[in-house]
mmCIF file of C-alpha atoms and ligand atoms in Angstrom:
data_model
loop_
_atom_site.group_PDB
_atom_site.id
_atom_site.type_symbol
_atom_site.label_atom_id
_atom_site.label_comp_id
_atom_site.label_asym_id
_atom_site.label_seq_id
_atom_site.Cartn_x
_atom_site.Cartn_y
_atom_site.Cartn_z
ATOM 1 C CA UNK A 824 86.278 21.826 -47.273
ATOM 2 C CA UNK A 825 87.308 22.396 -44.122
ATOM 3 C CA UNK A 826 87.048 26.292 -44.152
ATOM 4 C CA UNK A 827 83.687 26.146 -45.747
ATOM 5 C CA UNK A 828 82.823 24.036 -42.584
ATOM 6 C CA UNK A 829 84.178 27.140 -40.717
ATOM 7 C CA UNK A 830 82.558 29.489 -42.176
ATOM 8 C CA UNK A 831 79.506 27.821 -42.305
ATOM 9 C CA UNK A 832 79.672 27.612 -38.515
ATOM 10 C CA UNK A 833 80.614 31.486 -38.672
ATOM 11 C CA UNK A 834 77.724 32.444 -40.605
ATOM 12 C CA UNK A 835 75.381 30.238 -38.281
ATOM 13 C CA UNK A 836 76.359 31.820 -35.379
ATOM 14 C CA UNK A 837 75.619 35.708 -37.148
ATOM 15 C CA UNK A 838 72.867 34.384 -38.033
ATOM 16 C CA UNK A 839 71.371 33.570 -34.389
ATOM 17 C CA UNK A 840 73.057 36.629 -33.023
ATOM 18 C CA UNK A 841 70.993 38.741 -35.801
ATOM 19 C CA UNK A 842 68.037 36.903 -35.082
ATOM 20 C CA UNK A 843 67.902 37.603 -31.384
ATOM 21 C CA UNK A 844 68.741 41.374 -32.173
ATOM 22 C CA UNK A 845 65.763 43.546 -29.807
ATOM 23 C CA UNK A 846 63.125 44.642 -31.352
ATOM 24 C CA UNK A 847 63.338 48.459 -33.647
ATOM 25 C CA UNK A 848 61.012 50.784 -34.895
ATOM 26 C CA UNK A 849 60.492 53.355 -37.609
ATOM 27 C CA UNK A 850 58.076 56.255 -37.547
ATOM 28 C CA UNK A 851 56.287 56.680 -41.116
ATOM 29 C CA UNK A 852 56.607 59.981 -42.643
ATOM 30 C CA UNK A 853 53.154 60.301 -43.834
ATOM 31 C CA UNK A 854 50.068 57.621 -42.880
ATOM 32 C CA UNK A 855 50.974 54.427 -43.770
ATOM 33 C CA UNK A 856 53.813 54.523 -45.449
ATOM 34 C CA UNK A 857 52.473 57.007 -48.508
ATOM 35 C CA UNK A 858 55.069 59.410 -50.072
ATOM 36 C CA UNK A 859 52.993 62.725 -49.870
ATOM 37 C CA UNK A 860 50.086 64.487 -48.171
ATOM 38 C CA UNK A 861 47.578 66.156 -49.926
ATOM 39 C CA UNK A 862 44.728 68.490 -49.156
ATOM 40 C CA UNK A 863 41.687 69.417 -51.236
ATOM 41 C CA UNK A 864 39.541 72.402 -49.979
ATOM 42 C CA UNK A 865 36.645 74.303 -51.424
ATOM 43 C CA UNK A 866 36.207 77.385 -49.800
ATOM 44 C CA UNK A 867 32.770 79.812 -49.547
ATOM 45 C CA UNK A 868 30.681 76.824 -48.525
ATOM 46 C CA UNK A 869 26.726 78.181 -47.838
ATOM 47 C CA UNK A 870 28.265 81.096 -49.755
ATOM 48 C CA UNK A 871 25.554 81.941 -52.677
ATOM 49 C CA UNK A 872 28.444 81.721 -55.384
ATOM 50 C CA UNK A 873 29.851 78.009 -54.618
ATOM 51 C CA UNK A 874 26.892 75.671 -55.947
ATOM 52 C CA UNK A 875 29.195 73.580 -57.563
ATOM 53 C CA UNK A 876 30.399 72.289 -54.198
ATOM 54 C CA UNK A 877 27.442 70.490 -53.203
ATOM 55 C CA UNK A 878 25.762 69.828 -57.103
ATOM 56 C CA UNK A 879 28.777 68.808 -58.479
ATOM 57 C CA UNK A 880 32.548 68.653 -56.883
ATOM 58 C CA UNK A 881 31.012 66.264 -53.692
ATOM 59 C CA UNK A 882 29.017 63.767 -55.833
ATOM 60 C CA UNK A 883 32.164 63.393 -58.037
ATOM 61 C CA UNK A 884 34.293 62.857 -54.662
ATOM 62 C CA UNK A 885 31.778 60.587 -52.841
ATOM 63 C CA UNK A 886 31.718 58.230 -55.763
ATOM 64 C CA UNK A 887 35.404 57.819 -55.506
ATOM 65 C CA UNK A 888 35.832 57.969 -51.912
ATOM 66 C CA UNK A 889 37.413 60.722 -51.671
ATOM 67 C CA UNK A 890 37.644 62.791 -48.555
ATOM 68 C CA UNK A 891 37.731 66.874 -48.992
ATOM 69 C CA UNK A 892 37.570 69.719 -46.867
ATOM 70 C CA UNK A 893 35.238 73.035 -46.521
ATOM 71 C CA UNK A 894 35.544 76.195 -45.600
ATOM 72 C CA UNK A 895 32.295 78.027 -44.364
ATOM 73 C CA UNK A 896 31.478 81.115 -44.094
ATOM 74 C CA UNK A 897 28.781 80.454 -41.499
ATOM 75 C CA UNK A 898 26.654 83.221 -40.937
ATOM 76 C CA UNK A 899 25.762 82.886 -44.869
ATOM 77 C CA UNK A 900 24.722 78.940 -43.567
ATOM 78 C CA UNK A 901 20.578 78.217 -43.783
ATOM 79 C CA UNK A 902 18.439 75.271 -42.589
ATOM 80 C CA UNK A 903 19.253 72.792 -45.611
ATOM 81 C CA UNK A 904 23.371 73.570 -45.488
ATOM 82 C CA UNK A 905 23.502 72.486 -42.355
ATOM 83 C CA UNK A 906 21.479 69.056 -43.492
ATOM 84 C CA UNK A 907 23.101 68.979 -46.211
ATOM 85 C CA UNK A 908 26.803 69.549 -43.952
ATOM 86 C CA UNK A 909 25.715 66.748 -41.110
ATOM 87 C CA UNK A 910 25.730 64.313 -43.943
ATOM 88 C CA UNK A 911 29.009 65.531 -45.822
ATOM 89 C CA UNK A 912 30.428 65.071 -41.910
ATOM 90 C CA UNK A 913 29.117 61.767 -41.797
ATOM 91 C CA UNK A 914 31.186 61.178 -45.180
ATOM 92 C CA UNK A 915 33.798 61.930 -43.733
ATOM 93 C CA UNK A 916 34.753 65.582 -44.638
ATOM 94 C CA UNK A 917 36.596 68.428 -42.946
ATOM 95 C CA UNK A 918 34.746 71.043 -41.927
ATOM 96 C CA UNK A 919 37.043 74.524 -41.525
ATOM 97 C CA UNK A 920 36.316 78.026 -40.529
ATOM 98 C CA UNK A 921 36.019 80.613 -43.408
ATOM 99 C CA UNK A 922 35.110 83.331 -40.878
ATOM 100 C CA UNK A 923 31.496 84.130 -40.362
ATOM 101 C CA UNK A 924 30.659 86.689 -43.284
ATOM 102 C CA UNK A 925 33.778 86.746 -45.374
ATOM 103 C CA UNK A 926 34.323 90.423 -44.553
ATOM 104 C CA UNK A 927 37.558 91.905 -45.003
ATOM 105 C CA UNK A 928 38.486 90.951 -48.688
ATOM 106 C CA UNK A 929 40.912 93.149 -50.685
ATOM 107 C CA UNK A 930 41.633 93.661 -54.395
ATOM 108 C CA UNK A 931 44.443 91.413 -55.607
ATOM 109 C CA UNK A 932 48.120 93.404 -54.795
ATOM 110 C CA UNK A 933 46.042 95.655 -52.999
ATOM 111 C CA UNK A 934 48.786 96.804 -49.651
ATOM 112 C CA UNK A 935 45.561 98.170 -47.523
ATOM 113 C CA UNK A 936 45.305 96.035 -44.581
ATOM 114 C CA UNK A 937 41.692 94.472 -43.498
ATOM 115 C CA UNK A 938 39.341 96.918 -43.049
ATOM 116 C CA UNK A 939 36.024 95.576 -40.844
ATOM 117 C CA UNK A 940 37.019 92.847 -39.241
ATOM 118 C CA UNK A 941 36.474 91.951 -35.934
ATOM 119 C CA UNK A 942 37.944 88.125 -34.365
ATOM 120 C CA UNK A 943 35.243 87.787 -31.865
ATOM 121 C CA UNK A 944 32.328 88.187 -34.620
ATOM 122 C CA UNK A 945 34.529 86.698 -37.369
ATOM 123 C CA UNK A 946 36.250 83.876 -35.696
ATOM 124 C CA UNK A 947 34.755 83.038 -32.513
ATOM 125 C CA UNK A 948 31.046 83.530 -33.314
ATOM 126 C CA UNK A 949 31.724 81.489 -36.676
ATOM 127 C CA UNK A 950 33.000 78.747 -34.480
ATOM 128 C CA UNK A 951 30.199 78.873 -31.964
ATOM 129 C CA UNK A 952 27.467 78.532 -34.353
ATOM 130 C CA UNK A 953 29.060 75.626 -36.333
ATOM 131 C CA UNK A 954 29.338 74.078 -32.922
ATOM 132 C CA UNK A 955 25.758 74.496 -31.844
ATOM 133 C CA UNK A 956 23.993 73.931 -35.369
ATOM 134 C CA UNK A 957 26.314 70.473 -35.781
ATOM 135 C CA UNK A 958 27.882 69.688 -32.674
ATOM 136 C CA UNK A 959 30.924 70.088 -34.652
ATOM 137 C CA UNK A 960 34.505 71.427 -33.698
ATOM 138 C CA UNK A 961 36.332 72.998 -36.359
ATOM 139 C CA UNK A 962 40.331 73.292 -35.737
ATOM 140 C CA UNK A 963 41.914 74.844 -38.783
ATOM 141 C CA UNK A 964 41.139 78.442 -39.968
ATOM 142 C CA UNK A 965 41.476 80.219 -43.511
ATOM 143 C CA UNK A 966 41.201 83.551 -43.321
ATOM 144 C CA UNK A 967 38.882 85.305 -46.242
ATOM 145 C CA UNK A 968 41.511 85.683 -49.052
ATOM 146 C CA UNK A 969 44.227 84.514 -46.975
ATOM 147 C CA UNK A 970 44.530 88.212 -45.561
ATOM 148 C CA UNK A 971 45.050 88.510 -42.167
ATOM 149 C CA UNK A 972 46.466 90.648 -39.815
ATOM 150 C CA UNK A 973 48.778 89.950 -37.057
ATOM 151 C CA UNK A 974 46.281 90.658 -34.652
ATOM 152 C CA UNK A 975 43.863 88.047 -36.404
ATOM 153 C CA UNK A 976 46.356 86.106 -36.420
ATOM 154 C CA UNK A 977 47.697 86.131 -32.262
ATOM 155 C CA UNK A 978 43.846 85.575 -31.352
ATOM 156 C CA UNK A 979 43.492 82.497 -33.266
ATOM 157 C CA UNK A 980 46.724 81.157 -30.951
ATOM 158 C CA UNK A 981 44.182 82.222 -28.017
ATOM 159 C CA UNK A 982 41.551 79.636 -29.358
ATOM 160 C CA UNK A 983 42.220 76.393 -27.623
ATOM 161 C CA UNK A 984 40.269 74.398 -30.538
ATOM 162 C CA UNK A 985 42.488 75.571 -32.882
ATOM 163 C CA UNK A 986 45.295 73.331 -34.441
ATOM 164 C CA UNK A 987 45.967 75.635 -37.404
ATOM 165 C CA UNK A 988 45.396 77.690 -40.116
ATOM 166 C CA UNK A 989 46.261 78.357 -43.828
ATOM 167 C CA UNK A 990 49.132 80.845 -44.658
ATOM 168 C CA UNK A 991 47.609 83.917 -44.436
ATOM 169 C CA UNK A 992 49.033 87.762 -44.663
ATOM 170 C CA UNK A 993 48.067 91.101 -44.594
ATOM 171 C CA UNK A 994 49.259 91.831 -48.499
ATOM 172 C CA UNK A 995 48.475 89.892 -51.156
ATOM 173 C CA UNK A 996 51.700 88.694 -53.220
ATOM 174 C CA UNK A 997 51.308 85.191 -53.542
ATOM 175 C CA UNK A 998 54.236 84.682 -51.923
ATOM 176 C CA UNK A 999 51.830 82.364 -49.177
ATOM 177 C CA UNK A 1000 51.714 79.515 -51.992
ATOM 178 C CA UNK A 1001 53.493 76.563 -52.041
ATOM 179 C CA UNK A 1002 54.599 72.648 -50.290
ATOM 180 C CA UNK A 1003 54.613 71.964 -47.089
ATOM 181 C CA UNK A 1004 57.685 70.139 -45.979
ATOM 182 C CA UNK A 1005 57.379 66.999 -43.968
ATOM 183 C CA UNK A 1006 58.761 68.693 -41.138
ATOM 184 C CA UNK A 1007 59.338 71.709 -39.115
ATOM 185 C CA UNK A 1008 56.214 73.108 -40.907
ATOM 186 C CA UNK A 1009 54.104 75.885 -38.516
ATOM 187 C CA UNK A 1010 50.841 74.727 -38.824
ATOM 188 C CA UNK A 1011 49.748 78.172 -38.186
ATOM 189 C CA UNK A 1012 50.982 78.697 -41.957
ATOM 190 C CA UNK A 1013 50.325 76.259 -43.932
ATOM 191 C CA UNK A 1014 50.580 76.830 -47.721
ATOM 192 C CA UNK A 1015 48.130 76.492 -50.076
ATOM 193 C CA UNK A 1016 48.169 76.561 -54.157
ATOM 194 C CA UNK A 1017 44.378 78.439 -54.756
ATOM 195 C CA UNK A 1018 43.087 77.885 -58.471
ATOM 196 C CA UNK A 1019 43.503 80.446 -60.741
ATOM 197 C CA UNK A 1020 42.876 79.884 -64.225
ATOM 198 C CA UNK A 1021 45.695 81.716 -65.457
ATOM 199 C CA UNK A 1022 48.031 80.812 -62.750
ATOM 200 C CA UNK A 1023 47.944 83.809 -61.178
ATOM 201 C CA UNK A 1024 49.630 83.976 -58.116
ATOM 202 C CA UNK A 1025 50.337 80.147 -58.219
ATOM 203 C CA UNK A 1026 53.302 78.232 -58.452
ATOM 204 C CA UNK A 1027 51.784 76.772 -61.928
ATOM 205 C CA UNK A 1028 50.613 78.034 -65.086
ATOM 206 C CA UNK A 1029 48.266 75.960 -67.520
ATOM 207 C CA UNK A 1030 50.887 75.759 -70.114
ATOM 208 C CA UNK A 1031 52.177 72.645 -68.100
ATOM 209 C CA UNK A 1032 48.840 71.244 -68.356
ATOM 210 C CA UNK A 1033 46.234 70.221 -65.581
ATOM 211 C CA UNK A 1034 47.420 72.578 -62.246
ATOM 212 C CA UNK A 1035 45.773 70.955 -59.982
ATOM 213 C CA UNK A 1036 47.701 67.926 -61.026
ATOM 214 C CA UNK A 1037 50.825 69.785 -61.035
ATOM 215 C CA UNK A 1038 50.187 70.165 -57.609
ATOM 216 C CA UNK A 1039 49.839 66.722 -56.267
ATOM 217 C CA UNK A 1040 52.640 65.613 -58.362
ATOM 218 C CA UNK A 1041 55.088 68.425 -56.719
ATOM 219 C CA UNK A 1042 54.200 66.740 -53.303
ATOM 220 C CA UNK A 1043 54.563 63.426 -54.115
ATOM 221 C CA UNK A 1044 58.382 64.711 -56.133
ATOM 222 C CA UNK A 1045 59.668 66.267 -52.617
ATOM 223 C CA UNK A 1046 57.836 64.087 -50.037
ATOM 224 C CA UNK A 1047 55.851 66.981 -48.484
ATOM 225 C CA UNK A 1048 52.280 68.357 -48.358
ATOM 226 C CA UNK A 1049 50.486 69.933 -50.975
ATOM 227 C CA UNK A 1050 46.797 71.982 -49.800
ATOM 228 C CA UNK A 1051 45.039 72.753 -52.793
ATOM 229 C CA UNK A 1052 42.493 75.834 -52.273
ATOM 230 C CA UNK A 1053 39.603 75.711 -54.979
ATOM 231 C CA UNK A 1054 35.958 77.812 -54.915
ATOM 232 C CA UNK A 1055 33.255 76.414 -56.538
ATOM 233 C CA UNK A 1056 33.590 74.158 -59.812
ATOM 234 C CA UNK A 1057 31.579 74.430 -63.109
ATOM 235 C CA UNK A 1058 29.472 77.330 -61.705
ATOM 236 C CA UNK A 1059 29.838 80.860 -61.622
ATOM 237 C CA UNK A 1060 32.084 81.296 -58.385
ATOM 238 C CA UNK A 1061 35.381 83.118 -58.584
ATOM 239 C CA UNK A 1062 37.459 80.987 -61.087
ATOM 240 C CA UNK A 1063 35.678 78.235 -60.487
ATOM 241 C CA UNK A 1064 37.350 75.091 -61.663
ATOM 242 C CA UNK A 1065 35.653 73.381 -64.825
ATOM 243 C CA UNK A 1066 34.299 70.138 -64.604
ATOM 244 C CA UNK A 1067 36.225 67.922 -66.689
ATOM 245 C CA UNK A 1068 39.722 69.400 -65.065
ATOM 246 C CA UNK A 1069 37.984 68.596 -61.820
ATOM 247 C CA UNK A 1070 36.550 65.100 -62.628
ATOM 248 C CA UNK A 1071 40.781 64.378 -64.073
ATOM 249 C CA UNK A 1072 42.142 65.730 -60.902
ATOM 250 C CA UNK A 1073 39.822 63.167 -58.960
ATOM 251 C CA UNK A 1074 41.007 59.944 -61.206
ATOM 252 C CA UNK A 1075 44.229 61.267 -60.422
ATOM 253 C CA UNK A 1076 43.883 61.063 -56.873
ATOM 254 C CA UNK A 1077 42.430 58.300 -56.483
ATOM 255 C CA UNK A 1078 45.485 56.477 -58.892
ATOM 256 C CA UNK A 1079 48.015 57.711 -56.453
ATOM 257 C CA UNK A 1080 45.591 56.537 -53.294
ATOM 258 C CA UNK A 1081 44.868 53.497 -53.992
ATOM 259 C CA UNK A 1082 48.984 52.987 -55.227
ATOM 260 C CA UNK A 1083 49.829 53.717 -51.490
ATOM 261 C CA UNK A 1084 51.418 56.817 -52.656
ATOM 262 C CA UNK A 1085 49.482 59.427 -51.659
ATOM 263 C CA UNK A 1086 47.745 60.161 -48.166
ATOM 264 C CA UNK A 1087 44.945 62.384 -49.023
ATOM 265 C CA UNK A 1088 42.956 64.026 -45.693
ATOM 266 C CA UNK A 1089 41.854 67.520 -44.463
ATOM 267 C CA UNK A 1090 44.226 69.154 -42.497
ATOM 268 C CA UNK A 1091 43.772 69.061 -39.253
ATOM 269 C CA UNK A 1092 44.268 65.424 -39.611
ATOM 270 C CA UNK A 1093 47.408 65.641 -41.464
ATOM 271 C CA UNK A 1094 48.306 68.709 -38.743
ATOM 272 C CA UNK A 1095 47.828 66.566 -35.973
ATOM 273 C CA UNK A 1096 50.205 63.632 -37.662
ATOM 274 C CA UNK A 1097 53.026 65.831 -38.251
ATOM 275 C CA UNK A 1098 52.864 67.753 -34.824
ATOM 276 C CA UNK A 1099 52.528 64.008 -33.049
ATOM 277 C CA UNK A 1100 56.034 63.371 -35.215
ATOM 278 C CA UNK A 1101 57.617 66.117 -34.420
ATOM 279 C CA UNK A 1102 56.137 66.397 -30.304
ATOM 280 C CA UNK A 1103 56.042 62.894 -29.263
ATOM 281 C CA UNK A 1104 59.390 61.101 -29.284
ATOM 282 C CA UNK A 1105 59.331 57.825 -28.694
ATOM 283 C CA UNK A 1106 61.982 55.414 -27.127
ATOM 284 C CA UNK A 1107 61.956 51.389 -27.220
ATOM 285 C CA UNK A 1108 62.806 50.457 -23.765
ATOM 286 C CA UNK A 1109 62.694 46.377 -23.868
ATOM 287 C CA UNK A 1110 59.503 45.716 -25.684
ATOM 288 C CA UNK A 1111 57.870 48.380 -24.672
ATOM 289 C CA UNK A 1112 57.187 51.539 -27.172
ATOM 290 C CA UNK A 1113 56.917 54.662 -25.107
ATOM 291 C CA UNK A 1114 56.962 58.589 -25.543
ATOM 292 C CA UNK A 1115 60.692 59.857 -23.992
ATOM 293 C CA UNK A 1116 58.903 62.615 -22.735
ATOM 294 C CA UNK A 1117 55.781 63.944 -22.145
ATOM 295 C CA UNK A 1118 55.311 68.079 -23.017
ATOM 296 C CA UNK A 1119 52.352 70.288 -24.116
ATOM 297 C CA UNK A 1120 52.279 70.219 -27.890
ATOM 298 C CA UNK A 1121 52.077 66.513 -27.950
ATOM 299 C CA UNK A 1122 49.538 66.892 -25.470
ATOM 300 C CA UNK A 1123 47.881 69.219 -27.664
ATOM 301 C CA UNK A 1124 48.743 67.322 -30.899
ATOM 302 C CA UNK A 1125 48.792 63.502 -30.553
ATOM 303 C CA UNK A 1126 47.184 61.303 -32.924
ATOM 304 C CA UNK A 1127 47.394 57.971 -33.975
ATOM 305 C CA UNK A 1128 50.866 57.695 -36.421
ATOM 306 C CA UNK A 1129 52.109 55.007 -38.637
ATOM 307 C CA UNK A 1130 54.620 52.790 -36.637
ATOM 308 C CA UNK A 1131 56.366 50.079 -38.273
ATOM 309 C CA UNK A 1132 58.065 47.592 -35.654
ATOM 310 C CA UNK A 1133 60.659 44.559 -36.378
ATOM 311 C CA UNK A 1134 59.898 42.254 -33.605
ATOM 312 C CA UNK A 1135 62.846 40.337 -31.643
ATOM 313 C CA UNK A 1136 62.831 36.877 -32.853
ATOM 314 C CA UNK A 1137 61.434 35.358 -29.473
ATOM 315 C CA UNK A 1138 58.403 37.463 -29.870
ATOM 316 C CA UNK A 1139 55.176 36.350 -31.373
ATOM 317 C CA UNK A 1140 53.553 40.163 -33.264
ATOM 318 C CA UNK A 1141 50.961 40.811 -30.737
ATOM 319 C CA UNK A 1142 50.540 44.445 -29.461
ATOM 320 C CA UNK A 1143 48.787 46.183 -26.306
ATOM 321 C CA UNK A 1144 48.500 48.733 -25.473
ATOM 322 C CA UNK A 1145 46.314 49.923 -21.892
ATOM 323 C CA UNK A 1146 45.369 46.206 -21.739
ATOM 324 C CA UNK A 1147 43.773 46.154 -24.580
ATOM 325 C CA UNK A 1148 45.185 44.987 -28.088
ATOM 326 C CA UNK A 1149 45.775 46.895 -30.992
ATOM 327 C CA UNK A 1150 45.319 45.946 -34.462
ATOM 328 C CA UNK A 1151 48.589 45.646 -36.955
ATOM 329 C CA UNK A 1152 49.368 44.642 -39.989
ATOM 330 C CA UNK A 1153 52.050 42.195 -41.029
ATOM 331 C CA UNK A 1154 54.733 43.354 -43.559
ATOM 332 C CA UNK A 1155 57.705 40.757 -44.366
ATOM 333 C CA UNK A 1156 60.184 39.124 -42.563
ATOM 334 C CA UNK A 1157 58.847 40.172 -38.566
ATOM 335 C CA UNK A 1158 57.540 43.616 -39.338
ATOM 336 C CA UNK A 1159 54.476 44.614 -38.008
ATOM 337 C CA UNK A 1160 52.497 48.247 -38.933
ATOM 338 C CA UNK A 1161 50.557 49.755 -36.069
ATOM 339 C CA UNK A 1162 48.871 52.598 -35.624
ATOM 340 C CA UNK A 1163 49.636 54.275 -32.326
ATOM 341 C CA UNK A 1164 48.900 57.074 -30.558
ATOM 342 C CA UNK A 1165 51.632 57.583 -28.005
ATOM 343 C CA UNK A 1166 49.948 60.350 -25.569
ATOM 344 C CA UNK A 1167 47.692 57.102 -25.099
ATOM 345 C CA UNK A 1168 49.624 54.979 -22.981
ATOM 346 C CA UNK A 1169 52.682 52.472 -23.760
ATOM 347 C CA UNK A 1170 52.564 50.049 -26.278
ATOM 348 C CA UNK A 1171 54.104 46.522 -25.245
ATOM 349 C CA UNK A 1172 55.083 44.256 -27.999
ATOM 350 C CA UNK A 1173 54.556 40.806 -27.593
HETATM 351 ZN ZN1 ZN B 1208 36.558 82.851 -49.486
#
């Protein structure tokens, strides 16, 4: 009896001391809290092969809420695609640059480099004119068939908009497909899984049934980032994806959404996440969340992350940050999930 008393009195005293521990925080890996990232991008936008981008693969995405990325090859652009691209901003799609007339493409295995291409013309003019037609800044660049060479490549790093671009090289091998870890990725090469419908130079074949499946699933198995790269779908672009393989890979998504698993966005979004990980360390000094140190790429980078903060016991879950209070959520037992964009200003938990 008496030593139950005593530890009683023990464990009471733990207790308070755990109680009144300071506060801690944990950076999410992906937005909050999913698993995986994943990317879908349809490439040759205002391109005359693609109609399946606007007629069918957007209406099929809109009605599940589904956010997607294109690539356009804007010198190809007329009056109604850029209508028709104010509103699929509005929706909340990524707009990327495809180059300006898609010059430059080689045969499949082919070891010539690119022939005709010119980075002012291809890149910067592309850029320009997306700019003035939509008051729009793209930041992530894929290269016409992912061939580039290192010259394209160094004057992209020159562009000040730019936050990345997909894997590209100068022969094609495939070898540029696959996940992106959740860390120490370049997001200058980012790698990309483009739809074949033999699984040519991809990492899957259709023997292990829907591939663009395959390829959310592999994200979600290692905890990176998957970036699918599709044309059009059911039309008569370059193996264009058919319809009902489409319309399973959007239930799919949606599924692993809506679970929390899966953080689907375009990827300068998911770019500037990682790179606000990776650039922006953050300290806890009292109750106040702040970056350790300043330096250029967070500069660059920052974005809002997912933050998820235990409180101290004395404090009461209220957050501001510059004055002004930012939203959270409650989890359980005194955790709190914020958004927060450290390059910002300090967060002080209160
Ligand atoms: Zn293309």
């Amino acid at each position: 009896m008496k030593l139950n008393l005593h530890l009683g009195i023990i464990f009471s005293l733990y207790s308070a001391l755990a109680c009144s521990a300071n506060s801690s925080f944990e950076i999410q890996t992906w937005r909050d809290g999913a698993k995986a990232a994943h990317t879908i991008a349809h490439d040759d936008y205002c391109g005359s092969s693609v109609p399946g981008v606007e007629n069918t693969a957007l209406p099929i995405l809109n009605e599940r809420g589904l956010k997607a990325s294109l690539g356009l090859i804007a010198g190809s652009c007329k009056d109604n695609d850029w209508t028709k691209l104010k509103k699929h901003i509005a929706e909340g799609h990524e707009l990327f640059n495809h180059s300006l007339s898609h010059v430059g493409m080689l045969e499949a295995g082919s070891l010539k480099p690119i022939a005709g291409w010119n980075n002012e013309k291809e890149i910067a003019s592309a850029h320009q004119l997306v700019k003035e037609k939509l008051g729009y800044t793209m930041q992530f660049m894929a290269y016409p068939s992912d061939l580039a060479t290192p010259e394209a490549k160094a004057y992209l790093l020159t562009l000040p908009d730019y936050l990345g671009a997909r894997a590209a090289k100068h022969i094609y091998d495939g070898s540029n497909a696959g996940i992106n870890s959740s860390n120490n990725t370049d997001p200058f090469f980012i790698k990309n899984d483009v739809y074949w419908h033999d699984g040519k130079w991809s990492l899957y074949k259709p023997t292990g049934g829907n591939m663009l499946i395959q390829h959310v699933d592999a994200a979600l198995e290692n905890g990176g980032w998957s970036y699918r790269t599709m044309h059009g779908v059911a039309d008569g672009s370059w193996e264009a994806v058919p319809k009902d393989e489409y319309i399973a890979y959007a239930d799919y998504l949606l599924k692993k959404v809506a679970s929390g698993e899966l953080w689907l966005a375009g990827p300068s979004e998911i770019i500037r996440y990682q790179a606000t990980r990776e650039n922006c360390p953050l300290v806890l000094t009292g109750n106040a969340l702040k970056l350790k140190q300043n330096n250029e790429l967070c500069q660059r980078y920052a974005s809002a992350i997912t933050v998820d903060v235990q409180i101290a016991d004395e404090l009461q879950g209220q957050f501001t940050q510059n004055k002004k209070p930012l939203t959270s959520k409650k989890l359980a037992n005194g955790k709190y999930r914020i958004q927060f964009n450290p390059a910002l200003g300090d967060l002080s938990i209160n």
